[in-house]
Structures are given as C-alpha cells and as structure tokens.
CSV table of C-alpha atoms in Angstrom, one decimal:
chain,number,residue,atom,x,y,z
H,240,UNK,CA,-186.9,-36.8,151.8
H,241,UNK,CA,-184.2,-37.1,149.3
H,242,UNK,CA,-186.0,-40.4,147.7
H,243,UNK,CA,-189.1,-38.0,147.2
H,244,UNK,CA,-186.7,-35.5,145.3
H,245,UNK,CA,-185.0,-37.8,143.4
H,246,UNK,CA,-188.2,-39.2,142.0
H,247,UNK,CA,-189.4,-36.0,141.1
H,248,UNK,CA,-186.1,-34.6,139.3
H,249,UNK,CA,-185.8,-37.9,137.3
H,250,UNK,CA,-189.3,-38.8,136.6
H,251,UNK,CA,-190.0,-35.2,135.1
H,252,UNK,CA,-186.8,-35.5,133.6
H,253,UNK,CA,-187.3,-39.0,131.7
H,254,UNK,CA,-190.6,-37.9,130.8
H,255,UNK,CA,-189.6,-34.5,129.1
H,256,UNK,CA,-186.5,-35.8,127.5
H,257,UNK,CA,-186.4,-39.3,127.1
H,258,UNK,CA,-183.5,-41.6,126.7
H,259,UNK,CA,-181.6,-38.5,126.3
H,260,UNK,CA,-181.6,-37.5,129.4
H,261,UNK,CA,-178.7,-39.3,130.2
H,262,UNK,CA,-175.9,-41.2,129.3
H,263,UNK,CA,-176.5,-43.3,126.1
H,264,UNK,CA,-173.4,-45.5,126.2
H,265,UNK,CA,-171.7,-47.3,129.2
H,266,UNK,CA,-169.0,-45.4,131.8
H,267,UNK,CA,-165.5,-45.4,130.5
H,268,UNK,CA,-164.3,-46.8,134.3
H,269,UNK,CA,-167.5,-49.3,134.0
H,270,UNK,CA,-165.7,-51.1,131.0
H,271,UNK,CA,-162.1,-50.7,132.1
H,272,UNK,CA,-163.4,-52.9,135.6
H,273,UNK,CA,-165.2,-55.3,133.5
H,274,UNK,CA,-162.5,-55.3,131.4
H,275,UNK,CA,-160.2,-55.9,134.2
H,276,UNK,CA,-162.4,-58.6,136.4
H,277,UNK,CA,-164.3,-60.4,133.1
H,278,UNK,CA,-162.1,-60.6,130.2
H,279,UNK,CA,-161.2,-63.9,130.3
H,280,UNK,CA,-164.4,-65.4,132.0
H,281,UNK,CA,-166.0,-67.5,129.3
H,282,UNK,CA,-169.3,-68.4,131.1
H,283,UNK,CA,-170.4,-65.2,131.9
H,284,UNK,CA,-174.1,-66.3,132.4
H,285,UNK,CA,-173.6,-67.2,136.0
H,286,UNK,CA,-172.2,-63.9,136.7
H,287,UNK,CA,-175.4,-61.6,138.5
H,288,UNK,CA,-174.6,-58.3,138.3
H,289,UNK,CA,-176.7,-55.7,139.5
H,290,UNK,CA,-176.9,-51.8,138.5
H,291,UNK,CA,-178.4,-49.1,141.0
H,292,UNK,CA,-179.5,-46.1,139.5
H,293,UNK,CA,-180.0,-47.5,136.0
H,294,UNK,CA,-181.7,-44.8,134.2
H,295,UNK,CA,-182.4,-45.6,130.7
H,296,UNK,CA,-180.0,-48.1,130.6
H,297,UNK,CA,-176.7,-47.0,129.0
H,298,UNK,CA,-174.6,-49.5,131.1
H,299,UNK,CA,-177.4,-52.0,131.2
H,300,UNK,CA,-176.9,-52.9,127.3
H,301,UNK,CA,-173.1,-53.5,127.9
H,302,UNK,CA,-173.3,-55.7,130.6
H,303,UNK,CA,-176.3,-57.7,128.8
H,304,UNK,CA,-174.5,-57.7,125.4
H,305,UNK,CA,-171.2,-59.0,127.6
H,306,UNK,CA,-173.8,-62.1,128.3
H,307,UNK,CA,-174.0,-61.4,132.2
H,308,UNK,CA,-176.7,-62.4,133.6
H,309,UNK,CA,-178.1,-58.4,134.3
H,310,UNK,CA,-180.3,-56.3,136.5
H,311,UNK,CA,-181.0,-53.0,137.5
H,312,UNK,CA,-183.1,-50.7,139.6
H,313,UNK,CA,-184.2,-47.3,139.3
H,314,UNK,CA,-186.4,-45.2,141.3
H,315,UNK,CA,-187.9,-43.7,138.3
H,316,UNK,CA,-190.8,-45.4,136.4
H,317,UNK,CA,-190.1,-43.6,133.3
H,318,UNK,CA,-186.7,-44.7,133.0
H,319,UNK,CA,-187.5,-48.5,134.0
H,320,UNK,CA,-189.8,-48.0,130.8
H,321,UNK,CA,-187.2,-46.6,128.6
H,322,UNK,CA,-184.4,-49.0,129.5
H,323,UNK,CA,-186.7,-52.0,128.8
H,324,UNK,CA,-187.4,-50.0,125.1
H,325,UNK,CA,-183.5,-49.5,125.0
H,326,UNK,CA,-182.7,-53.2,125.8
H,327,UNK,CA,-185.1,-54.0,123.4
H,328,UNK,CA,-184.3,-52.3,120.4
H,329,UNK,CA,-180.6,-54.3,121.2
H,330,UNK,CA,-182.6,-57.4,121.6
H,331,UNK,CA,-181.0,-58.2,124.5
H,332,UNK,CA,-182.4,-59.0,128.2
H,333,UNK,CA,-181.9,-57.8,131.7
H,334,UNK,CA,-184.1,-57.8,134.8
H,335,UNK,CA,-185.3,-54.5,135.6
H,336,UNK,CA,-187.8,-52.9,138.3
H,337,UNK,CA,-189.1,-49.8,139.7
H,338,UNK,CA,-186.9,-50.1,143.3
H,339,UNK,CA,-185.1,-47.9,146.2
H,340,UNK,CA,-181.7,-48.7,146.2
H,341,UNK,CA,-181.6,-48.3,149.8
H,342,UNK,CA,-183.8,-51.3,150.0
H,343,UNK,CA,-182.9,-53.5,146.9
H,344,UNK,CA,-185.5,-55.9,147.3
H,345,UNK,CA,-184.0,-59.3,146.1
H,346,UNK,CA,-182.8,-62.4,148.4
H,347,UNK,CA,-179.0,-61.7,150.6
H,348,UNK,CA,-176.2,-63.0,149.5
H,349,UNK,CA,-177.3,-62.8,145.7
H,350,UNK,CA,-175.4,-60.9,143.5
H,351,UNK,CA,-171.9,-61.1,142.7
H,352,UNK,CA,-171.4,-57.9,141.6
H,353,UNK,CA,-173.5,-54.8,142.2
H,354,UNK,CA,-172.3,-51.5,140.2
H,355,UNK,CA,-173.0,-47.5,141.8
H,356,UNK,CA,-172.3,-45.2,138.9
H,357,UNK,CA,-172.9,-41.7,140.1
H,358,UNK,CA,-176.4,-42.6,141.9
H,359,UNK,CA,-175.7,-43.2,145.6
H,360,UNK,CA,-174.1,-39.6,145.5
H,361,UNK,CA,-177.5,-38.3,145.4
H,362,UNK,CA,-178.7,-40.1,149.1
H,363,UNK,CA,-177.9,-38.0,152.2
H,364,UNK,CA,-175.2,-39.1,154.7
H,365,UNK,CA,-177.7,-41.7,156.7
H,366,UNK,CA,-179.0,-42.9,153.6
H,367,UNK,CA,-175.8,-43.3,152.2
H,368,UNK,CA,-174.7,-45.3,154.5
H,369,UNK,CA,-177.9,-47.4,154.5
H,370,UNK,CA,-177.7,-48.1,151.3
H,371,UNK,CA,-173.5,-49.7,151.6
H,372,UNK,CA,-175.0,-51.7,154.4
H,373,UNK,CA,-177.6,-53.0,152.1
H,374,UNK,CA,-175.4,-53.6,149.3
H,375,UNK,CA,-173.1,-55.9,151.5
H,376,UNK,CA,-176.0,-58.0,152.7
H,377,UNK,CA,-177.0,-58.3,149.1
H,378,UNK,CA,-173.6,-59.8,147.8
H,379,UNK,CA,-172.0,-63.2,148.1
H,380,UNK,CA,-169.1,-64.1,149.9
H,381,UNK,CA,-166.2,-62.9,147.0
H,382,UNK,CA,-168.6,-60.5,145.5
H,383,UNK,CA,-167.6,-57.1,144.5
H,384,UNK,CA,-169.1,-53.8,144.6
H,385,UNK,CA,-167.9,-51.1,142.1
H,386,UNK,CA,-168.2,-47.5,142.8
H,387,UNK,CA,-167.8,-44.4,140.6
H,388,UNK,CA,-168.3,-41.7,143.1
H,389,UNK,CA,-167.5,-38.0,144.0
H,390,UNK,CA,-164.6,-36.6,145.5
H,391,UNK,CA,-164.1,-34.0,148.1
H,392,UNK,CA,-161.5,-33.0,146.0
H,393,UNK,CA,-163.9,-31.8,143.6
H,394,UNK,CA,-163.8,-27.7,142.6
H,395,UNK,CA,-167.9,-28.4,143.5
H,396,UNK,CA,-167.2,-29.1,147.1
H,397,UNK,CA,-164.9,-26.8,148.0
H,398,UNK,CA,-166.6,-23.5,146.3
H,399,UNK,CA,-169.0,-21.3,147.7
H,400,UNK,CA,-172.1,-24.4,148.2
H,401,UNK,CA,-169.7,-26.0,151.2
H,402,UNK,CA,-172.0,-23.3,152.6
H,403,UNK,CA,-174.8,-24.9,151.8
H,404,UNK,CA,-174.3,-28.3,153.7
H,405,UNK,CA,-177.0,-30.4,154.5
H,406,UNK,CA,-174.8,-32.6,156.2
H,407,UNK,CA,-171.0,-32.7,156.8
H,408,UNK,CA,-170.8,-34.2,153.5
H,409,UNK,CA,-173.7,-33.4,151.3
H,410,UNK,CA,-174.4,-30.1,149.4
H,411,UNK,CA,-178.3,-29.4,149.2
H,412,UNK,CA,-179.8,-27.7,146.3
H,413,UNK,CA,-177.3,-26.3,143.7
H,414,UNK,CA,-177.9,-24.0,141.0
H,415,UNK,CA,-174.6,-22.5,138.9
H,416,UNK,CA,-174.2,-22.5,135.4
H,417,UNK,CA,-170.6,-22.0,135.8
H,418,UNK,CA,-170.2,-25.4,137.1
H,419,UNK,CA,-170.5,-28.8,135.1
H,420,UNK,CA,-173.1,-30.3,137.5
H,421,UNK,CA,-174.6,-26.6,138.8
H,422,UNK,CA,-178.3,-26.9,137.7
H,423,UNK,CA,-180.0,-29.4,140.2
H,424,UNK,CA,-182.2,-29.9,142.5
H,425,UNK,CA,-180.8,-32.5,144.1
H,426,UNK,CA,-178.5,-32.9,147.4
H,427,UNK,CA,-175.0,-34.4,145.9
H,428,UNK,CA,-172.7,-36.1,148.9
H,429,UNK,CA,-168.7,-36.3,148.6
H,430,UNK,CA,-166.4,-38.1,150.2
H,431,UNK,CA,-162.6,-38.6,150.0
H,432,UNK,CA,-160.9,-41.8,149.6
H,433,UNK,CA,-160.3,-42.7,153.0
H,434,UNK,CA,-163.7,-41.5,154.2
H,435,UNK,CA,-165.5,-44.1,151.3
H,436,UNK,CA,-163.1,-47.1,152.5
H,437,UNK,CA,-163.5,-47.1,156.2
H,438,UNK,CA,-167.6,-47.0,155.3
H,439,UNK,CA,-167.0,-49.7,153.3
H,440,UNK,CA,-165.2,-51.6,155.5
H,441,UNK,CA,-167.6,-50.9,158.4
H,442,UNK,CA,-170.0,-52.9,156.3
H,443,UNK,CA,-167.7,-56.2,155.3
H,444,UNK,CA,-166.6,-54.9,152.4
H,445,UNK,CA,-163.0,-54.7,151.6
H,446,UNK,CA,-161.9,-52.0,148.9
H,447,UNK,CA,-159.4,-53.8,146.6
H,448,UNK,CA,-158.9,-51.4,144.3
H,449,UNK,CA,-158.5,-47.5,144.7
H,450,UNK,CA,-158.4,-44.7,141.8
H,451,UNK,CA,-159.0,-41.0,141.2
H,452,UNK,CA,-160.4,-39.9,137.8
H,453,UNK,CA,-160.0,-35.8,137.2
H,454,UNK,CA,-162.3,-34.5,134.4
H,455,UNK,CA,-162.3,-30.7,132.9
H,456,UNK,CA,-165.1,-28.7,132.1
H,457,UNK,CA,-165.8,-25.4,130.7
H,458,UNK,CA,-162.9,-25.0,129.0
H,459,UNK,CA,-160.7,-26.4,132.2
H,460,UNK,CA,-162.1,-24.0,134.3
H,461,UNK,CA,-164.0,-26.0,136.8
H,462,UNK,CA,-162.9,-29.6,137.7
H,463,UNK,CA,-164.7,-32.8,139.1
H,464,UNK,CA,-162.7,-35.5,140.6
H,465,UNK,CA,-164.4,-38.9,141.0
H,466,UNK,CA,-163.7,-41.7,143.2
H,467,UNK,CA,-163.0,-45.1,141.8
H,468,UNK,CA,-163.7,-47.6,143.7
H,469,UNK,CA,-164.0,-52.0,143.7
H,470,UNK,CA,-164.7,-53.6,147.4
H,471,UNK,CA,-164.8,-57.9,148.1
H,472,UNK,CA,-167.2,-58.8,150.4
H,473,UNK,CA,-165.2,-61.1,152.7
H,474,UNK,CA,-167.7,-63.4,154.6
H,475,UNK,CA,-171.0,-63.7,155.2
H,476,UNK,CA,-172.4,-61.5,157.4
C-alpha cells in the first residue's frame, strides 16, 4: 500500500517539477563515507555500488564520476528518465531501472556496496524490514550497506503526529508547514540507533560505523536528527 503511494507522490512530483524536485548534488554524509571507505582505492571499476531510491540522480553522478561501477533503482519512471538525462548531460554511465527496493531484482551476493539515503524511511515497519533482509542477500561477503536514516529523536516524531502512528514506528500522512518535512503524503518511519542496529544485525549485517547528524530548520525552531549508519555483511547467508 505504501509502494502504491510512493509511486504516486513521486511520479506526479517528477513530472510537475522535474529534476528539481529533489536534490541536485550528492548527500554531504554520502561523500564523507566514500571519502572515508574509497579514497585511496585506485581501481574503482570493480567497486558495484548500488543506490535505492535514486531519484533524478544527484548521488548517481558522484559515484559515476568517482569511476565506480554504478546503479540505481527508483520506483518512479519519471525519475529513471531524468537521471539517465542527468547522467547524460555529465556524460557519464550508470545502470539504472524502474525497481521496488524491496525486491531489487539483480543476482545475491552482488553488490559491494548498496547506499539508503532517505528512501527506505518511506516503507512501513514490515516493509522495512523486508527490504534490510533483501539488501543483505544482495551484498557480498565484506560488503557494506550505508544508511542515512531518521531518528526518533527527531522534533517530527515526538510532536503531535506520534498520534498518528501507522505502526509503532511509522507516522502516516503528515501535513504542517511548520515543520521542515510537514507537507506529505507519505508514511515516514524512525528508528533510534539501537532499534536500526539490532535490525541490521538480525539480517547478517554488522553496523561498523554509528553517527548522529542534527539539522535546524525554520530559523532553529524545528529539528531533524538523522541516523548515520555503515553495516559489513559478515558471511554468506
């Protein structure tokens, strides 16, 4: 049900907007990780890394420019279209389809890094967890999954909408000019720091890495904490 409303929020987004609609340059905590992981890594063409929730591509074009070898999904034709116009304005290359992240249809054991940047948030609690389960089988042995995710620490999930709980950790429609991320349609699921690790770890994946980013909006009057997140995947599963 939430797949259905995330196609329809984005698609009708994409389509009245365009590449606007979103992010045109990559996530500051995107580049610090690659930064961190890939800096030295002279070969980066045997390094698959896959985005969920691409959009128009804003962090496709850094990883691709980078000279990983690059892929994203998005549930959202439009976007598909204008990430492929966006890569190829940069003439650059990536691998992109039409997809549901909770399926990601490509072989297991694949990738060697997959990258969540605000996108999973957006699935419901049993969807949520689908999807972490079908990230791990869709890494390699040492692979890493990056998350940048919401917090429950968040001024969003502790106002009024905790009210408004779809499940015990996803708020359902939201509409509040007040608040940075308060005109949606969309469900939008938190989860504290220990919550997201033991998920994680229930699926063979290993968080090796733990931040929190705060961000002010509206003149410091609201605040939104994200989760930063990298997890190894351990063995084979």
């Amino acid at each position: 049900m939430s797949s259905l409303n995330l196609y329809k929020k984005y698609e009708s987004g994409y389509r009245r907007h365009g590449k606007n609609y979103q992010r045109k340059y990559p996530n500051e905590e995107l580049c610090r990780f690659i930064g961190r992981k890939f800096n030295q890594v002279k070969n980066k063409k045997k390094i698959k890394i896959l985005e969920v929730g691409c959009g128009p591509g804003g962090n496709l074009w850094m990883l691709a420019s980078e000279g990983f070898k690059t892929y994203g999904i998005d549930y959202s034709p439009a976007s598909i279209q204008l990430a492929k116009k966006n890569l190829k304005e940069r003439k650059l290359k990536a691998d992109i389809k039409v997809s549901d992240m909770t399926k990601l249809n490509y072989q297991n054991n694949y990738f060697d890094v997959i990258i969540d940047i605000f996108s999973s948030c957006h699935l419901n609690h049993n969807e949520g967890e689908l999807f972490i389960k079908t990230t791990s089988s869709k890494l390699k042995k040492g692979g890493i999954f990056f998350s940048y995710f919401p917090s429950k620490k968040s001024l969003m999930f502790n106002s009024k909408y905790k009210k408004k709980l779809v499940d015990k950790n996803t708020i359902g429609k939201i509409f509040n000019k007040k608040q940075i991320y308060g005109n949606s349609v969309l469900p939008m699921r938190f989860l504290n720091m220990g919550e997201y690790n033991n998920l994680l770890k229930k699926y063979g994946l290993y968080p090796i890495y733990n931040e929190t980013i705060t961000k002010t909006y509206k003149n410091g009057k609201d605040f939104f904490i994200f989760n930063v997140i990298e997890a190894i995947k351990k063995k084979i599963l």
